[in-house]
PDB file of C-alpha atoms in Angstrom:
ATOM      1  CA  MET A   1     126.523 136.608  88.017  1.00 49.00           C
ATOM      2  CA  LYS A   2     127.839 133.065  87.630  1.00 43.00           C
ATOM      3  CA  TYR A   3     127.285 132.429  91.287  1.00 42.00           C
ATOM      4  CA  LEU A   4     123.674 133.583  91.145  1.00 39.00           C
ATOM      5  CA  LEU A   5     122.940 131.513  88.211  1.00 40.00           C
ATOM      6  CA  PHE A   6     124.447 128.540  90.070  1.00 40.00           C
ATOM      7  CA  SER A   7     122.672 129.260  93.137  1.00 41.00           C
ATOM      8  CA  LEU A   8     119.330 129.396  91.263  1.00 40.00           C
ATOM      9  CA  ALA A   9     120.065 126.039  89.254  1.00 43.00           C
ATOM     10  CA  ALA A  10     121.019 124.388  92.716  1.00 41.00           C
ATOM     11  CA  PHE A  11     117.836 125.696  94.165  1.00 41.00           C
ATOM     12  CA  PHE A  12     115.615 124.549  91.226  1.00 40.00           C
ATOM     13  CA  PHE A  13     117.413 121.134  91.368  1.00 39.00           C
ATOM     14  CA  LEU A  14     116.658 120.717  95.126  1.00 39.00           C
ATOM     15  CA  CYS A  15     112.946 121.658  94.713  1.00 40.00           C
ATOM     16  CA  VAL A  16     112.484 119.231  91.857  1.00 37.00           C
ATOM     17  CA  SER A  17     114.479 116.248  93.516  1.00 35.00           C
ATOM     18  CA  CYS A  18     112.938 116.603  96.916  1.00 36.00           C
ATOM     19  CA  LYS A  19     109.547 116.587  95.428  1.00 35.00           C
ATOM     20  CA  LYS A  20     107.567 113.536  96.942  1.00 39.00           C
ATOM     21  CA  ASN A  21     106.859 110.972  94.237  1.00 37.00           C
ATOM     22  CA  ASP A  22     103.076 110.647  94.714  1.00 42.00           C
ATOM     23  CA  GLY A  23     102.952 109.147  91.255  1.00 42.00           C
ATOM     24  CA  TYR A  24     104.629 105.995  92.251  1.00 46.00           C
ATOM     25  CA  LEU A  25     101.594 104.180  93.484  1.00 46.00           C
ATOM     26  CA  SER A  26     100.089 104.607  89.984  1.00 52.00           C
ATOM     27  CA  SER A  27     103.059 102.600  88.471  1.00 77.00           C
ATOM     28  CA  ILE A  28     102.111  99.542  90.544  1.00 88.00           C
ATOM     29  CA  ASP A  29      98.843  97.471  90.322  1.00 94.00           C
ATOM     30  CA  TYR A  30      98.449  97.308  94.086  1.00 96.00           C
ATOM     31  CA  ILE A  31      99.831  96.514  97.504  1.00 97.00           C
ATOM     32  CA  ILE A  32      98.128  94.244 100.058  1.00 98.00           C
ATOM     33  CA  PHE A  33      99.265  94.699 103.639  1.00 98.00           C
ATOM     34  CA  GLY A  34      97.874  93.755 106.897  1.00 97.00           C
ATOM     35  CA  HIS A  35      98.494  91.942 110.298  1.00 96.00           C
ATOM     36  CA  PHE A  36      97.580  88.548 111.642  1.00 95.00           C
ATOM     37  CA  TYR A  37      97.650  87.026 115.164  1.00 94.00           C
ATOM     38  CA  GLY A  38      96.959  83.474 115.773  1.00 87.00           C
ATOM     39  CA  GLU A  39      96.160  83.418 119.563  1.00 83.00           C
ATOM     40  CA  CYS A  40      93.640  86.261 119.443  1.00 85.00           C
ATOM     41  CA  LEU A  41      89.786  86.641 119.379  1.00 77.00           C
ATOM     42  CA  GLY A  42      87.867  89.375 117.711  1.00 74.00           C
ATOM     43  CA  GLU A  43      87.696  91.394 114.483  1.00 80.00           C
ATOM     44  CA  ASP A  44      91.033  92.961 114.915  1.00 84.00           C
ATOM     45  CA  CYS A  45      93.046  89.658 115.059  1.00 93.00           C
ATOM     46  CA  ILE A  46      93.417  89.620 111.221  1.00 95.00           C
ATOM     47  CA  GLU A  47      93.205  92.748 109.242  1.00 96.00           C
ATOM     48  CA  ILE A  48      94.144  92.749 105.580  1.00 97.00           C
ATOM     49  CA  PHE A  49      93.970  95.758 103.188  1.00 98.00           C
ATOM     50  CA  LYS A  50      94.563  96.378  99.595  1.00 98.00           C
ATOM     51  CA  ILE A  51      95.470  99.761  98.123  1.00 97.00           C
ATOM     52  CA  ASN A  52      95.871 100.881  94.456  1.00 95.00           C
ATOM     53  CA  ASN A  53      96.007 104.265  93.020  1.00 92.00           C
ATOM     54  CA  ASP A  54      92.522 105.118  93.503  1.00 93.00           C
ATOM     55  CA  HIS A  55      90.949 103.257  96.467  1.00 97.00           C
ATOM     56  CA  LEU A  56      91.486 101.371  99.701  1.00 98.00           C
ATOM     57  CA  TYR A  57      89.908  98.064 100.299  1.00 98.00           C
ATOM     58  CA  GLU A  58      89.358  95.749 103.416  1.00 97.00           C
ATOM     59  CA  ASP A  59      89.169  92.098 103.256  1.00 97.00           C
ATOM     60  CA  THR A  60      86.044  90.625 104.954  1.00 95.00           C
ATOM     61  CA  ARG A  61      87.059  87.020 105.103  1.00 93.00           C
ATOM     62  CA  ASP A  62      89.713  87.548 107.730  1.00 92.00           C
ATOM     63  CA  HIS A  63      91.570  84.175 107.339  1.00 93.00           C
ATOM     64  CA  TYR A  64      94.981  83.401 108.597  1.00 94.00           C
ATOM     65  CA  PRO A  65      97.396  83.768 105.697  1.00 95.00           C
ATOM     66  CA  ASP A  66      99.174  80.715 104.282  1.00 94.00           C
ATOM     67  CA  ALA A  67     102.854  80.829 104.019  1.00 94.00           C
ATOM     68  CA  ASN A  68     102.913  78.875 100.849  1.00 95.00           C
ATOM     69  CA  ASP A  69     100.230  80.873  98.679  1.00 96.00           C
ATOM     70  CA  PHE A  70      98.784  84.301  98.063  1.00 97.00           C
ATOM     71  CA  TYR A  71      96.169  85.477 100.435  1.00 97.00           C
ATOM     72  CA  ASN A  72      92.525  84.661  99.226  1.00 96.00           C
ATOM     73  CA  ALA A  73      90.473  87.765  99.988  1.00 96.00           C
ATOM     74  CA  ASN A  74      87.015  89.252  99.436  1.00 97.00           C
ATOM     75  CA  PHE A  75      87.799  93.009  99.278  1.00 98.00           C
ATOM     76  CA  GLN A  76      85.249  95.918  99.965  1.00 98.00           C
ATOM     77  CA  LYS A  77      85.958  99.438  99.170  1.00 98.00           C
ATOM     78  CA  LEU A  78      86.459 101.725 102.124  1.00 98.00           C
ATOM     79  CA  SER A  79      86.013 105.505 102.268  1.00 97.00           C
ATOM     80  CA  ASP A  80      88.045 108.029 100.534  1.00 97.00           C
ATOM     81  CA  GLU A  81      88.932 109.466 103.956  1.00 97.00           C
ATOM     82  CA  LYS A  82      90.485 106.091 104.875  1.00 97.00           C
ATOM     83  CA  PHE A  83      92.324 105.960 101.520  1.00 97.00           C
ATOM     84  CA  ALA A  84      93.857 109.437 102.354  1.00 96.00           C
ATOM     85  CA  LEU A  85      95.217 108.055 105.497  1.00 95.00           C
ATOM     86  CA  THR A  86      96.958 105.229 103.970  1.00 94.00           C
ATOM     87  CA  LYS A  87      98.002 106.480 100.345  1.00 92.00           C
ATOM     88  CA  ASP A  88     101.569 107.154 101.422  1.00 93.00           C
ATOM     89  CA  ILE A  89     102.386 103.719 102.430  1.00 95.00           C
ATOM     90  CA  ILE A  90     103.947 102.829  99.080  1.00 91.00           C
ATOM     91  CA  ASN A  91     106.680 105.402  99.893  1.00 93.00           C
ATOM     92  CA  TYR A  92     107.651 103.193 102.839  1.00 96.00           C
ATOM     93  CA  PHE A  93     107.575  99.956 100.787  1.00 96.00           C
ATOM     94  CA  PRO A  94     111.237  98.510 101.061  1.00 96.00           C
ATOM     95  CA  MET A  95     112.175  97.566  97.480  1.00 94.00           C
ATOM     96  CA  SER A  96     114.671  95.147  98.641  1.00 95.00           C
ATOM     97  CA  LEU A  97     111.716  92.906  99.569  1.00 96.00           C
ATOM     98  CA  LEU A  98     111.399  92.098  95.872  1.00 96.00           C
ATOM     99  CA  ASP A  99     114.884  90.417  96.022  1.00 96.00           C
ATOM    100  CA  GLU A 100     113.893  88.119  99.055  1.00 95.00           C
ATOM    101  CA  GLU A 101     113.851  84.489  98.043  1.00 92.00           C
ATOM    102  CA  ASN A 102     111.848  83.425 100.959  1.00 94.00           C
ATOM    103  CA  HIS A 103     108.148  84.056 101.568  1.00 94.00           C
ATOM    104  CA  VAL A 104     108.703  84.109 105.302  1.00 97.00           C
ATOM    105  CA  ILE A 105     111.101  86.529 107.012  1.00 97.00           C
ATOM    106  CA  GLY A 106     111.624  85.957 110.650  1.00 97.00           C
ATOM    107  CA  GLN A 107     109.254  83.934 112.567  1.00 96.00           C
ATOM    108  CA  PRO A 108     105.818  85.598 112.254  1.00 96.00           C
ATOM    109  CA  ASP A 109     103.369  84.935 114.982  1.00 93.00           C
ATOM    110  CA  ALA A 110     105.716  82.402 116.582  1.00 91.00           C
ATOM    111  CA  GLY A 111     105.335  83.828 120.073  1.00 86.00           C
ATOM    112  CA  ASP A 112     102.026  85.180 119.635  1.00 84.00           C
ATOM    113  CA  TRP A 113     103.337  88.607 118.696  1.00 91.00           C
ATOM    114  CA  GLY A 114     101.847  88.563 115.294  1.00 94.00           C
ATOM    115  CA  GLY A 115     102.986  88.988 111.697  1.00 96.00           C
ATOM    116  CA  LEU A 116     102.372  90.975 108.667  1.00 97.00           C
ATOM    117  CA  TYR A 117     100.966  90.006 105.315  1.00 98.00           C
ATOM    118  CA  ILE A 118     102.487  92.005 102.316  1.00 98.00           C
ATOM    119  CA  GLU A 119     101.747  91.497  98.743  1.00 98.00           C
ATOM    120  CA  TYR A 120     103.094  93.459  95.842  1.00 97.00           C
ATOM    121  CA  LYS A 121     101.790  93.442  92.242  1.00 97.00           C
ATOM    122  CA  ARG A 122     103.238  95.532  89.431  1.00 96.00           C
ATOM    123  CA  ASN A 123     102.720  94.232  85.874  1.00 95.00           C
ATOM    124  CA  SER A 124     103.590  90.555  85.670  1.00 93.00           C
ATOM    125  CA  VAL A 125     105.610  90.896  89.062  1.00 95.00           C
ATOM    126  CA  ARG A 126     103.415  89.439  91.889  1.00 96.00           C
ATOM    127  CA  LYS A 127     105.010  88.420  95.272  1.00 97.00           C
ATOM    128  CA  PHE A 128     104.084  88.098  98.894  1.00 98.00           C
ATOM    129  CA  TRP A 129     105.663  87.699 102.160  1.00 98.00           C
ATOM    130  CA  LEU A 130     104.939  86.988 105.853  1.00 98.00           C
ATOM    131  CA  LEU A 131     107.079  89.413 108.045  1.00 98.00           C
ATOM    132  CA  ASP A 132     107.714  88.868 111.719  1.00 97.00           C
ATOM    133  CA  LYS A 133     106.316  91.694 113.683  1.00 96.00           C
ATOM    134  CA  LYS A 134     109.183  91.263 116.303  1.00 95.00           C
ATOM    135  CA  LYS A 135     111.467  93.542 114.548  1.00 95.00           C
ATOM    136  CA  GLU A 136     114.689  91.897 116.101  1.00 96.00           C
ATOM    137  CA  ASN A 137     113.777  88.804 113.930  1.00 96.00           C
ATOM    138  CA  VAL A 138     113.999  90.600 110.531  1.00 97.00           C
ATOM    139  CA  PRO A 139     116.591  92.731 108.887  1.00 96.00           C
ATOM    140  CA  SER A 140     116.701  96.512 110.016  1.00 97.00           C
ATOM    141  CA  THR A 141     115.893  97.384 106.473  1.00 96.00           C
ATOM    142  CA  TYR A 142     112.212  96.479 107.077  1.00 97.00           C
ATOM    143  CA  HIS A 143     111.802  98.220 110.457  1.00 97.00           C
ATOM    144  CA  VAL A 144     110.470 101.519 109.254  1.00 97.00           C
ATOM    145  CA  PHE A 145     108.014  99.651 106.828  1.00 97.00           C
ATOM    146  CA  ILE A 146     106.790  97.379 109.711  1.00 97.00           C
ATOM    147  CA  ASP A 147     106.221 100.394 111.824  1.00 97.00           C
ATOM    148  CA  LYS A 148     104.288 102.382 109.050  1.00 97.00           C
ATOM    149  CA  VAL A 149     102.067  99.257 108.496  1.00 97.00           C
ATOM    150  CA  ALA A 150     101.128  99.205 111.992  1.00 96.00           C
ATOM    151  CA  GLU A 151     100.501 102.926 112.118  1.00 96.00           C
ATOM    152  CA  VAL A 152      98.277 102.783 108.966  1.00 97.00           C
ATOM    153  CA  ILE A 153      96.245  99.897 110.289  1.00 96.00           C
ATOM    154  CA  GLN A 154      95.816 101.729 113.648  1.00 95.00           C
ATOM    155  CA  ALA A 155      94.711 104.982 111.813  1.00 95.00           C
ATOM    156  CA  ILE A 156      92.028 103.140 109.709  1.00 94.00           C
ATOM    157  CA  GLN A 157      90.572 101.031 112.336  1.00 86.00           C
TER     158      GLN A 157
END
């Protein structure tokens, strides 16, 4: 009987603890993410998006990000279908980014391989980073997130 109760308790705990935390996005104000390429022509060279708990937005300005200041965007709402393709990106956000002292990680776009712009806002915490897309130039803790950003941008274009 004790074994049965223990098994049921363990099963219940596993079910609850393995549940994906879809509510995390609601605990932040937004995340801005996108890529940029300097030696590039066309609409796809700079793609910046903003996601909050309810919607996905795309920047229409498409300006090359500044390493010294937050990105100045003009966001327009995208479809709910595109939001559905991106809403899990927060699950890949590396919280260790919040501890980074530098805004620039690696050498974004130094060799025309592009960079990522990432901005995070939760309550009074607002931070941004430029990440190198060449993964060997950044800590491995960011590799999965870099891949996820690329995957999401490809899916919504």
